[in-house]
PDB file of C-alpha atoms and ligand atoms in Angstrom:
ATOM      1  CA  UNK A   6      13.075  33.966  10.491  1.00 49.00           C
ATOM      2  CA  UNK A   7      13.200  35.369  13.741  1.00 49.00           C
ATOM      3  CA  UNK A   8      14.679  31.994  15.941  1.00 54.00           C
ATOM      4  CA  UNK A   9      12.958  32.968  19.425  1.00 58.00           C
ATOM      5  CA  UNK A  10       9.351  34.224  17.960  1.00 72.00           C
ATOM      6  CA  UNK A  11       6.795  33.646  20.351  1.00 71.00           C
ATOM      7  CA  UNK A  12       4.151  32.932  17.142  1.00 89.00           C
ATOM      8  CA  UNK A  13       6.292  29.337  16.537  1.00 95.00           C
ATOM      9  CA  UNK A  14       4.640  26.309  17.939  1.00 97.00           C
ATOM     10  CA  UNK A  15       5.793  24.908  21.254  1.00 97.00           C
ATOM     11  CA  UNK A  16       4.930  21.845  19.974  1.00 98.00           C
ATOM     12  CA  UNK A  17       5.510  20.220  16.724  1.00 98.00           C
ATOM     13  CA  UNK A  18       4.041  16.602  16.051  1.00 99.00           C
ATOM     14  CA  UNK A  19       5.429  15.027  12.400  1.00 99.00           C
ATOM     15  CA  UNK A  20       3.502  11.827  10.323  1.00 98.00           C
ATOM     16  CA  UNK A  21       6.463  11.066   8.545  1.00 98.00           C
ATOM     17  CA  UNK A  22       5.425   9.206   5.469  1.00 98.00           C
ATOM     18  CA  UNK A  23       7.005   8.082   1.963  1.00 98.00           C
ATOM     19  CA  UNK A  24       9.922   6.363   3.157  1.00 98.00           C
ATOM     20  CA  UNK A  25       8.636   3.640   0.774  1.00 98.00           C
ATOM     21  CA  UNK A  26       7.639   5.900  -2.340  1.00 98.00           C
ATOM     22  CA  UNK A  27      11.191   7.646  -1.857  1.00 98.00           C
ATOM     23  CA  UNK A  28      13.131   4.437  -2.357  1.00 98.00           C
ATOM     24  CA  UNK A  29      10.670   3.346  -5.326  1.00 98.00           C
ATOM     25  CA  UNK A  30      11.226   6.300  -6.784  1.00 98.00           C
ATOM     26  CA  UNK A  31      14.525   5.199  -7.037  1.00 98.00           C
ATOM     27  CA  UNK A  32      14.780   1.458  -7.756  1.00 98.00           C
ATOM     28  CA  UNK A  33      15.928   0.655  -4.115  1.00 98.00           C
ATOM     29  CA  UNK A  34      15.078  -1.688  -1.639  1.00 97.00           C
ATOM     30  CA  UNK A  35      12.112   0.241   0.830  1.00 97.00           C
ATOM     31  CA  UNK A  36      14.451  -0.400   3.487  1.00 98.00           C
ATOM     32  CA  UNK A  37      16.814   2.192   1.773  1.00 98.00           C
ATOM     33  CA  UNK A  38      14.157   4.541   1.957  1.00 98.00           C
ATOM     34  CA  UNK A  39      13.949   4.257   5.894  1.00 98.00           C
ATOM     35  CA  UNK A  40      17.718   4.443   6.535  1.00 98.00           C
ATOM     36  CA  UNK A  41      17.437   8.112   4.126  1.00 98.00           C
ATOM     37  CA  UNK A  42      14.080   8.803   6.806  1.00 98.00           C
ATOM     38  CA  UNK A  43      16.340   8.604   9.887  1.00 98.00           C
ATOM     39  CA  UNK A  44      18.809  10.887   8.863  1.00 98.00           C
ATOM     40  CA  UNK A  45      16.212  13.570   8.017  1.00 98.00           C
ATOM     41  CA  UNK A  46      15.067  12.456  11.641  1.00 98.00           C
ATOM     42  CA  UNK A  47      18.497  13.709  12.581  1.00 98.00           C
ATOM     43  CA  UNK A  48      18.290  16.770  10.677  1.00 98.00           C
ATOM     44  CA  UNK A  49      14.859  18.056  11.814  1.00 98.00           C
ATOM     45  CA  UNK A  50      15.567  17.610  15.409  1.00 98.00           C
ATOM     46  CA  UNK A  51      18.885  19.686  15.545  1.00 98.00           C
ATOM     47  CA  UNK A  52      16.763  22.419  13.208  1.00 98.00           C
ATOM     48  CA  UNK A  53      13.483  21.951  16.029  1.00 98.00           C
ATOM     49  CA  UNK A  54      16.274  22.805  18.879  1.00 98.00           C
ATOM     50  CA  UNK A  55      18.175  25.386  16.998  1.00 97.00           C
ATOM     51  CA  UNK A  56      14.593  27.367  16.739  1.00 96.00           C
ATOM     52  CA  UNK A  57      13.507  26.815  20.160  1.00 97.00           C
ATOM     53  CA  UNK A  58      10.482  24.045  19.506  1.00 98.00           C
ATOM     54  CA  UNK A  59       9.759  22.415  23.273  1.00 98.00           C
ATOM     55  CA  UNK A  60       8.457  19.659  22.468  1.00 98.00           C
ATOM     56  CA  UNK A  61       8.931  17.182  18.642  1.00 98.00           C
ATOM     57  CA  UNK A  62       6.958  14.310  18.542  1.00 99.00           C
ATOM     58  CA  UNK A  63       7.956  11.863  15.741  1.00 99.00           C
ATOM     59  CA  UNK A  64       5.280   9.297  14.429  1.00 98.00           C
ATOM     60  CA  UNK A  65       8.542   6.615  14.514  1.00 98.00           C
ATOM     61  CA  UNK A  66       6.262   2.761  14.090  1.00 98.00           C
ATOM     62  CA  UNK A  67       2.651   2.858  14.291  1.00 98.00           C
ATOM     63  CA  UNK A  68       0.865  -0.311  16.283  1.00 98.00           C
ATOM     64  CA  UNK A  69      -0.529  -1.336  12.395  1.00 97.00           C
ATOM     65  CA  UNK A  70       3.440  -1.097  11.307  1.00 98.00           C
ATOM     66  CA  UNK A  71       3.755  -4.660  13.061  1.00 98.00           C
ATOM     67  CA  UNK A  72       1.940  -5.894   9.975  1.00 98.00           C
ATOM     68  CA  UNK A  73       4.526  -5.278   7.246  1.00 97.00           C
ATOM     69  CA  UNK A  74       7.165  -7.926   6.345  1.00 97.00           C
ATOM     70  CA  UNK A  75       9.404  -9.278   9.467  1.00 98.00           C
ATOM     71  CA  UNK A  76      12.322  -8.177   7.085  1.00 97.00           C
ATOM     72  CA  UNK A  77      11.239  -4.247   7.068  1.00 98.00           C
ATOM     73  CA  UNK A  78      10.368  -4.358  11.031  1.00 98.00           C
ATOM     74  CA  UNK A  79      13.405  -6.253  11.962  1.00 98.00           C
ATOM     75  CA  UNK A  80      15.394  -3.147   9.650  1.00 98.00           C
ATOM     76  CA  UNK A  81      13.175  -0.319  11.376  1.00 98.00           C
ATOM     77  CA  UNK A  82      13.755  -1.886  14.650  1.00 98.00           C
ATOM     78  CA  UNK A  83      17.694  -1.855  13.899  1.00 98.00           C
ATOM     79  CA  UNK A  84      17.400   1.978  12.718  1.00 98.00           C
ATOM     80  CA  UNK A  85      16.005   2.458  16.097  1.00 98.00           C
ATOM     81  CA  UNK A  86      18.365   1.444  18.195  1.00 98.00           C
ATOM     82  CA  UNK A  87      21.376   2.341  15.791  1.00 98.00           C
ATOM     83  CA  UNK A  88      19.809   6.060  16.143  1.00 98.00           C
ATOM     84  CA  UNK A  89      19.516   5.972  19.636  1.00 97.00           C
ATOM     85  CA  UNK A  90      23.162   4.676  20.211  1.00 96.00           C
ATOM     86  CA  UNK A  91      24.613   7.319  17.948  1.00 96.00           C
ATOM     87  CA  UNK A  92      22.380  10.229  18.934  1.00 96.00           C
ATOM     88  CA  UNK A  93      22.816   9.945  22.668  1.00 96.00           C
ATOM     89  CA  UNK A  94      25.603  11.944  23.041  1.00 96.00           C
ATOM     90  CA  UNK A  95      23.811  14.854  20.569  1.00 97.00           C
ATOM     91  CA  UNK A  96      20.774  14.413  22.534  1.00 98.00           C
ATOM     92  CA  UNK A  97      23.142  14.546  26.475  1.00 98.00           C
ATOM     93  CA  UNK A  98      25.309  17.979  24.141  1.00 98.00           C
ATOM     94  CA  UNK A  99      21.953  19.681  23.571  1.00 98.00           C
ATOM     95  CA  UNK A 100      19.916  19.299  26.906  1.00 98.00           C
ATOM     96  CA  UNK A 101      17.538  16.997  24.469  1.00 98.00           C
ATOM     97  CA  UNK A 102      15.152  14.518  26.771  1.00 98.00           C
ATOM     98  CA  UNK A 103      13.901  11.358  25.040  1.00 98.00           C
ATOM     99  CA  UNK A 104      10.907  10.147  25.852  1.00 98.00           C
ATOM    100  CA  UNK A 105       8.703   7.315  24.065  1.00 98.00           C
ATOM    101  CA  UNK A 106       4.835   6.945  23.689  1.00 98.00           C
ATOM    102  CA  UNK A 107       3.210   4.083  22.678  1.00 98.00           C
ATOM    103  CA  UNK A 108       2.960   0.241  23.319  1.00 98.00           C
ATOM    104  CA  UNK A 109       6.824  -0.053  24.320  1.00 98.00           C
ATOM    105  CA  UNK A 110       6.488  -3.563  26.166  1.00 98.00           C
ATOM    106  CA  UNK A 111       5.470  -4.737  22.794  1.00 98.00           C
ATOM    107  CA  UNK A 112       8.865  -3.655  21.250  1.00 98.00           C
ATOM    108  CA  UNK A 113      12.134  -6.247  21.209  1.00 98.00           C
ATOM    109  CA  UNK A 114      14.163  -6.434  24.045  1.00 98.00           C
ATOM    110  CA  UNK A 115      17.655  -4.675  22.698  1.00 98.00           C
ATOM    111  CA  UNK A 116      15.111  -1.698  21.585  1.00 98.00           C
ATOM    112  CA  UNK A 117      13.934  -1.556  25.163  1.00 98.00           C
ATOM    113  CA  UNK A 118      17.338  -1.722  26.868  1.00 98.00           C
ATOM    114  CA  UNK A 119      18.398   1.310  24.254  1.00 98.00           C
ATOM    115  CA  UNK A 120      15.371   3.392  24.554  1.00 98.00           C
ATOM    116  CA  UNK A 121      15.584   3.012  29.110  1.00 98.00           C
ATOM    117  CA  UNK A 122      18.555   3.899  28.929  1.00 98.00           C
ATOM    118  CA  UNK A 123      18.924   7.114  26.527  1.00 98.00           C
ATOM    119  CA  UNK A 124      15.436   8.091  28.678  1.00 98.00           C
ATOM    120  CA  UNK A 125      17.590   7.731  31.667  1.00 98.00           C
ATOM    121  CA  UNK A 126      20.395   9.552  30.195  1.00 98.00           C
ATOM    122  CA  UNK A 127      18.481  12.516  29.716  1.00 98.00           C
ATOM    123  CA  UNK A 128      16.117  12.333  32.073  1.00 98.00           C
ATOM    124  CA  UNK A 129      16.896  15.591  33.732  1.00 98.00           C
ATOM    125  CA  UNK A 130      17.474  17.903  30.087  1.00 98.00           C
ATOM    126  CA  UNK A 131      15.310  20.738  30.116  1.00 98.00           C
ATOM    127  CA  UNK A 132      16.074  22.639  26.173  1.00 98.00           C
ATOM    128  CA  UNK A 133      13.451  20.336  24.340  1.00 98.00           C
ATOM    129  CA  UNK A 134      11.791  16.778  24.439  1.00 98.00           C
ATOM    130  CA  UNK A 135      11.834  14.741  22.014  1.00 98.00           C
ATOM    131  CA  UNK A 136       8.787  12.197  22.070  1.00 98.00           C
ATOM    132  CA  UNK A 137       9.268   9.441  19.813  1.00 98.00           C
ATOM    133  CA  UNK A 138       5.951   7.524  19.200  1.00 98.00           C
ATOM    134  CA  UNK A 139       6.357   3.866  18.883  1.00 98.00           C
ATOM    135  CA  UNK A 140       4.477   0.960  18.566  1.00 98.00           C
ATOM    136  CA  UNK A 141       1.584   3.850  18.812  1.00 98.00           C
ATOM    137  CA  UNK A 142      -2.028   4.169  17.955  1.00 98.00           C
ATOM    138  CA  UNK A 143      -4.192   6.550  19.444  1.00 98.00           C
ATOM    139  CA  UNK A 144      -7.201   4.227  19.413  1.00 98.00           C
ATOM    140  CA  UNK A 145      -5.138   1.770  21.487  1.00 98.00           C
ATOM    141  CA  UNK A 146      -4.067   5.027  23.929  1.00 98.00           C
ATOM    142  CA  UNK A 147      -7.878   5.665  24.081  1.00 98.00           C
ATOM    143  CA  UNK A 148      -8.897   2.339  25.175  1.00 98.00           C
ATOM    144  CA  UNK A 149      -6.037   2.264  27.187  1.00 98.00           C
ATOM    145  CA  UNK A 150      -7.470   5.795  28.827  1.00 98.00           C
ATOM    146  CA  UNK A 151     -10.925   4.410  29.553  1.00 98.00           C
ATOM    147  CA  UNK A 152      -9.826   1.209  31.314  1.00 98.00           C
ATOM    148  CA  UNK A 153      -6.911   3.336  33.620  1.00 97.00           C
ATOM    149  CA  UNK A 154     -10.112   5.609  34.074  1.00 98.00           C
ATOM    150  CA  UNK A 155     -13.110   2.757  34.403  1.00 98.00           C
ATOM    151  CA  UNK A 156     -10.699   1.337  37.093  1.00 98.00           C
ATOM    152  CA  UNK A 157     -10.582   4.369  39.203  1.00 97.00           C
ATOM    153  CA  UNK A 158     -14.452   4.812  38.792  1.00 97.00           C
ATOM    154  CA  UNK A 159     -14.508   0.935  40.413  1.00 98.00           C
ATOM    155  CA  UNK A 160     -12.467   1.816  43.286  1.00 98.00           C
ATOM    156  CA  UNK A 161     -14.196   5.059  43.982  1.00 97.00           C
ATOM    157  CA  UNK A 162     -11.381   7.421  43.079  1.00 97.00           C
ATOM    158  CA  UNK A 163     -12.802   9.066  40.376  1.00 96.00           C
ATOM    159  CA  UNK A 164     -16.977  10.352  40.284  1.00 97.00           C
ATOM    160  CA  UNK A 165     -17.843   9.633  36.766  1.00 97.00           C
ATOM    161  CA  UNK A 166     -19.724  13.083  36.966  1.00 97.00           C
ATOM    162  CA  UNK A 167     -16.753  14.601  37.907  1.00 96.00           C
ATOM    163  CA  UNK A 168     -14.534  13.802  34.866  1.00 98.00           C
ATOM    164  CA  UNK A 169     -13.267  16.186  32.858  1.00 97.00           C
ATOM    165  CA  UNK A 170     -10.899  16.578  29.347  1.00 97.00           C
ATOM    166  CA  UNK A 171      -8.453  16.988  32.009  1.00 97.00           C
ATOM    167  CA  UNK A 172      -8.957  13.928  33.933  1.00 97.00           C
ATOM    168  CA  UNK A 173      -8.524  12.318  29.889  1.00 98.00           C
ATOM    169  CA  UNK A 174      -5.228  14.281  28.918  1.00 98.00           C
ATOM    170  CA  UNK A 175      -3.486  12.833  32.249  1.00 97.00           C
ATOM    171  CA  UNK A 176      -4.752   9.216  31.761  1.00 97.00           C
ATOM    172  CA  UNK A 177      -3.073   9.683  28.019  1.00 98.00           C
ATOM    173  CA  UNK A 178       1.182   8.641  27.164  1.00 98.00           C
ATOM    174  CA  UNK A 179       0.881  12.321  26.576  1.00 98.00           C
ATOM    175  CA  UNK A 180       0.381  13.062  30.230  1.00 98.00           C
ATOM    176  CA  UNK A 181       1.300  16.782  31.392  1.00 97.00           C
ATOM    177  CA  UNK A 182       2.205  17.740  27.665  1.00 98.00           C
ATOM    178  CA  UNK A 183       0.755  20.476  25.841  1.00 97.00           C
ATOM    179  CA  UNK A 184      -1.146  19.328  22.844  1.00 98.00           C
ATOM    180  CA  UNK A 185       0.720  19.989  19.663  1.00 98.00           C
ATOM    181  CA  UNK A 186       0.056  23.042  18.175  1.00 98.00           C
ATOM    182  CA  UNK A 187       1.070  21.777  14.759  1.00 98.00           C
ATOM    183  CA  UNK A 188       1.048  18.992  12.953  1.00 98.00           C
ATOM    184  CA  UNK A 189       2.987  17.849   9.693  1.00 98.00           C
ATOM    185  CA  UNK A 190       2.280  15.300   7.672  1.00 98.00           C
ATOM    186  CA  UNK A 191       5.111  14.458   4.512  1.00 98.00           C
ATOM    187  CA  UNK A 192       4.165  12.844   1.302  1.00 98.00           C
ATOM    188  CA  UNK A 193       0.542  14.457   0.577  1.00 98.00           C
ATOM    189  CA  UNK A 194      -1.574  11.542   1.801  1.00 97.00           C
ATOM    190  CA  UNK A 195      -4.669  13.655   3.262  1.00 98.00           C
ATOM    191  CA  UNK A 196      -5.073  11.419   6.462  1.00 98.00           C
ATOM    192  CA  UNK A 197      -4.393  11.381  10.326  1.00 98.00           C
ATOM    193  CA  UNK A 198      -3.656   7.604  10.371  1.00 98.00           C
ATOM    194  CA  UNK A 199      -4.267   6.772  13.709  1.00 98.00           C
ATOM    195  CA  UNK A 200      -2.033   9.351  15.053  1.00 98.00           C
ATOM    196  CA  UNK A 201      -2.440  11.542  18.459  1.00 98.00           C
ATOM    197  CA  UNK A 202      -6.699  11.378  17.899  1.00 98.00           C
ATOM    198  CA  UNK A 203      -7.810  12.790  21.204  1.00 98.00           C
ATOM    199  CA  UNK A 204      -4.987  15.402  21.572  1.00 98.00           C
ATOM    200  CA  UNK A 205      -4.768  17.089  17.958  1.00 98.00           C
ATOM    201  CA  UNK A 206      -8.893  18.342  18.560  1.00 97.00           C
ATOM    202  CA  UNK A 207      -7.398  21.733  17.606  1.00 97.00           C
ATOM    203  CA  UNK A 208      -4.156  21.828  16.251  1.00 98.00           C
ATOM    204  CA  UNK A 209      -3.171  23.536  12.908  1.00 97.00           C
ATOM    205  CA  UNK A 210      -2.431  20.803  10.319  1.00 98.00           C
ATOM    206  CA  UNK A 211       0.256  20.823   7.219  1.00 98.00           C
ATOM    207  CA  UNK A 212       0.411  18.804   4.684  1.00 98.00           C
ATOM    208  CA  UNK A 213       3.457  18.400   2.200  1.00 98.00           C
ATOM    209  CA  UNK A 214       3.941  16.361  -0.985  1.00 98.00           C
ATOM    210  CA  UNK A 215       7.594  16.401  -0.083  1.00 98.00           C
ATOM    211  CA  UNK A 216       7.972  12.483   0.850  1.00 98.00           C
ATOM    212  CA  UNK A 217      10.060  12.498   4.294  1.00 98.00           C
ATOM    213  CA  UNK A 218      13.639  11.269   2.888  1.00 98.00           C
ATOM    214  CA  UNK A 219      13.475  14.666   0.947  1.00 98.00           C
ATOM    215  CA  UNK A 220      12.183  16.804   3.708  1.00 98.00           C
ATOM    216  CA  UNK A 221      14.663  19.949   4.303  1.00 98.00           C
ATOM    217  CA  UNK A 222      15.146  22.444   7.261  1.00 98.00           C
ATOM    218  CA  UNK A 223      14.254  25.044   4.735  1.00 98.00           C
ATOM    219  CA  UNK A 224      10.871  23.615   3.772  1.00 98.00           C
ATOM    220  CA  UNK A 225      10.565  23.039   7.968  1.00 98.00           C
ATOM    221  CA  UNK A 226      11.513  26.957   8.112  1.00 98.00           C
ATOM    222  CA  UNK A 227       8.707  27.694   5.528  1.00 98.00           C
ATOM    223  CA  UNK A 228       5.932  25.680   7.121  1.00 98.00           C
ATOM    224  CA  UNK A 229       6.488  27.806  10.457  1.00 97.00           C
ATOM    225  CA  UNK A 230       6.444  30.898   8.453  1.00 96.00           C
ATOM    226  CA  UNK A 231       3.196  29.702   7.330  1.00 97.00           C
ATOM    227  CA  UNK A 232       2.008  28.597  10.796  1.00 97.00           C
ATOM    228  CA  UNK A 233       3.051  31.758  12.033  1.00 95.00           C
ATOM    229  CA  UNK A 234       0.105  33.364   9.964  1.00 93.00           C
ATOM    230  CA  UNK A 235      -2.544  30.963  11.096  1.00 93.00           C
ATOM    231  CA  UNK A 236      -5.476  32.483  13.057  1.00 88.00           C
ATOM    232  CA  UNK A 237      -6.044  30.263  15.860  1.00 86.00           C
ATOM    233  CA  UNK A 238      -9.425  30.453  17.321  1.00 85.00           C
ATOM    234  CA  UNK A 239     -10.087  27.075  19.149  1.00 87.00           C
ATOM    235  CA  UNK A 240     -13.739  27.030  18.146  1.00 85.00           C
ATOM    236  CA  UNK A 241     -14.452  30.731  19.181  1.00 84.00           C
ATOM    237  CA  UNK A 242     -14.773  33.795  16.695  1.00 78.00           C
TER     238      UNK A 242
HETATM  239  C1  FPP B 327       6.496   5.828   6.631  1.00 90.35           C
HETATM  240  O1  FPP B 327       6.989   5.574   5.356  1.00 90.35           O
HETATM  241  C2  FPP B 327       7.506   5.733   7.641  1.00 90.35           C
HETATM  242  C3  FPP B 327       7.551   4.757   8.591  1.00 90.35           C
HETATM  243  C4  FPP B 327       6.578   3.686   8.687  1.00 90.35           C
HETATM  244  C5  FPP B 327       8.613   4.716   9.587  1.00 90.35           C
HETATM  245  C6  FPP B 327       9.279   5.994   9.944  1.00 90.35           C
HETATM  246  C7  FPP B 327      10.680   5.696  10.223  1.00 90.35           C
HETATM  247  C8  FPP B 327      11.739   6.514   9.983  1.00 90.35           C
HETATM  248  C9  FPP B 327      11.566   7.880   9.481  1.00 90.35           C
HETATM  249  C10 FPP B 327      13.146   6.077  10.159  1.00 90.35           C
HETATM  250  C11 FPP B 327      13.529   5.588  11.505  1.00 90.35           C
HETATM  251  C12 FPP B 327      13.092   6.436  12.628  1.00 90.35           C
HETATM  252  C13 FPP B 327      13.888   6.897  13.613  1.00 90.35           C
HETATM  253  C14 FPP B 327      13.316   7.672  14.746  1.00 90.35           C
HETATM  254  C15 FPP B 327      15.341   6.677  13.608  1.00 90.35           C
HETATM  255  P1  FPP B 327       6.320   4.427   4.491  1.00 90.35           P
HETATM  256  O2  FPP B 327       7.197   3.236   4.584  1.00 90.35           O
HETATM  257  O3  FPP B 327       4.906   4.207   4.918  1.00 90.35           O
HETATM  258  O4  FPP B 327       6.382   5.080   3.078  1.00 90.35           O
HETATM  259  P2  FPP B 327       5.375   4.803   1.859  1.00 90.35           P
HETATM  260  O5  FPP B 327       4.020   5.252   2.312  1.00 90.35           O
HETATM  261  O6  FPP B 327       5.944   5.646   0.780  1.00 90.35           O
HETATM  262  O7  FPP B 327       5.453   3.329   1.564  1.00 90.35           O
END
């Protein structure tokens, strides 16, 4: 494939799912299953740089995640920070910015500390972002939205005639970000799960049965081929 084609996506959004099946599959613990997740996490951002993708955004803990066993958080939590302590100097080497989305203040402290300071880090890298959603829902981002926009109304800094999708977009984590232009979900489940409602209106979807401990940089190469032949039309003929 042709590495700087225009026709790839500028940005890629991923629902990585069957972490759990993966480790099932193979009499392990699900926490198994997760550690195999973050290295393909590794994998698929070096391959998303390599081609030129501006922006990856990585479905990392959802705000209903909170509700599996302490034992799984606690491990996803330690993933987490283990992968942003060893990928920092990967992310400083290839001009990679971190940035998080989602309910952050509701994650534990040492995640926090890790994920400030890797932001900070690479704060001024311009070759891709890397948007790692966690602790996200979108209907929490929504309802987030229309009280950061209610508010203004209140004070008189915003004419409720006057808003617009644009006045939405900038009250979202996604603020000044293009809207993905694809989206990939692993594992076959035929669902958006609470993921990026508001700002996936039209972008071209994917779904694999691959779960994501199996995912591959060739199957990632394939998918682009195949995005590359969508016919976009956002609604108009
Ligand atoms: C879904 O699999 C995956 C998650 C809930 C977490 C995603 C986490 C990772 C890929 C690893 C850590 C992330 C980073 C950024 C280092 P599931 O557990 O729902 O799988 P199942 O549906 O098969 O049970």
């Amino acid at each position: 494939m042709n590495f700087s084609d225009p026709s790839n996506p500028s940005h890629v959004a991923i629902i990585m799912d069957g972490n759990g099946r993966w480790a099932k599959q193979r009499l392990l613990n699900r926490i198994k299953g997760h550690e195999k997740g973050a290295e393909t996490v590794r994998t698929i951002i070096e391959c998303c740089r390599e081609i030129g993708i501006s922006i990856l955004t990585l479905y990392a803990f959802s705000t209903e995640n909170w509700q599996r066993p302490k034992v799984e958080v606690a491990a996803l939590m330690t993933l987490l920070v283990n992968f942003l302590k060893s990928e920092q100097k990967k992310l400083l080497d290839n001009n990679i910015r971190l940035n998080a989305i989602g309910q952050i203040e509701r994650l534990p402290k040492n995640v926090r500390n890790a994920l400030h300071k890797t932001m900070a880090l690479t704060e001024k890298n311009n070759g891709m972002l890397l948007n790692l959603a966690l602790s996200y829902g979108a209907r929490a981002e929504i309802v987030r939205m229309v009280k950061d926009v209610a508010i203004k109304v209140r004070e008189g800094i915003i004419d409720p005639d006057s808003i617009t999708d644009d006045i939405i977009s900038d009250s979202l984590y996604t603020k000044g970000m293009p809207d993905p232009d694809l989206l990939i979900r692993t594992s076959g489940e035929m669902r958006i799960s609470n993921f990026l409602l508001w700002q996936i209106a039209y972008t071209e979807i994917y779904i694999t049965d691959t779960l994501w401990p199996d995912f591959s940089k060739d199957e990632f190469v394939q998918i682009l081929k195949n995005y590359q032949h969508r016919k976009r039309r956002f609604g108009k003929v």
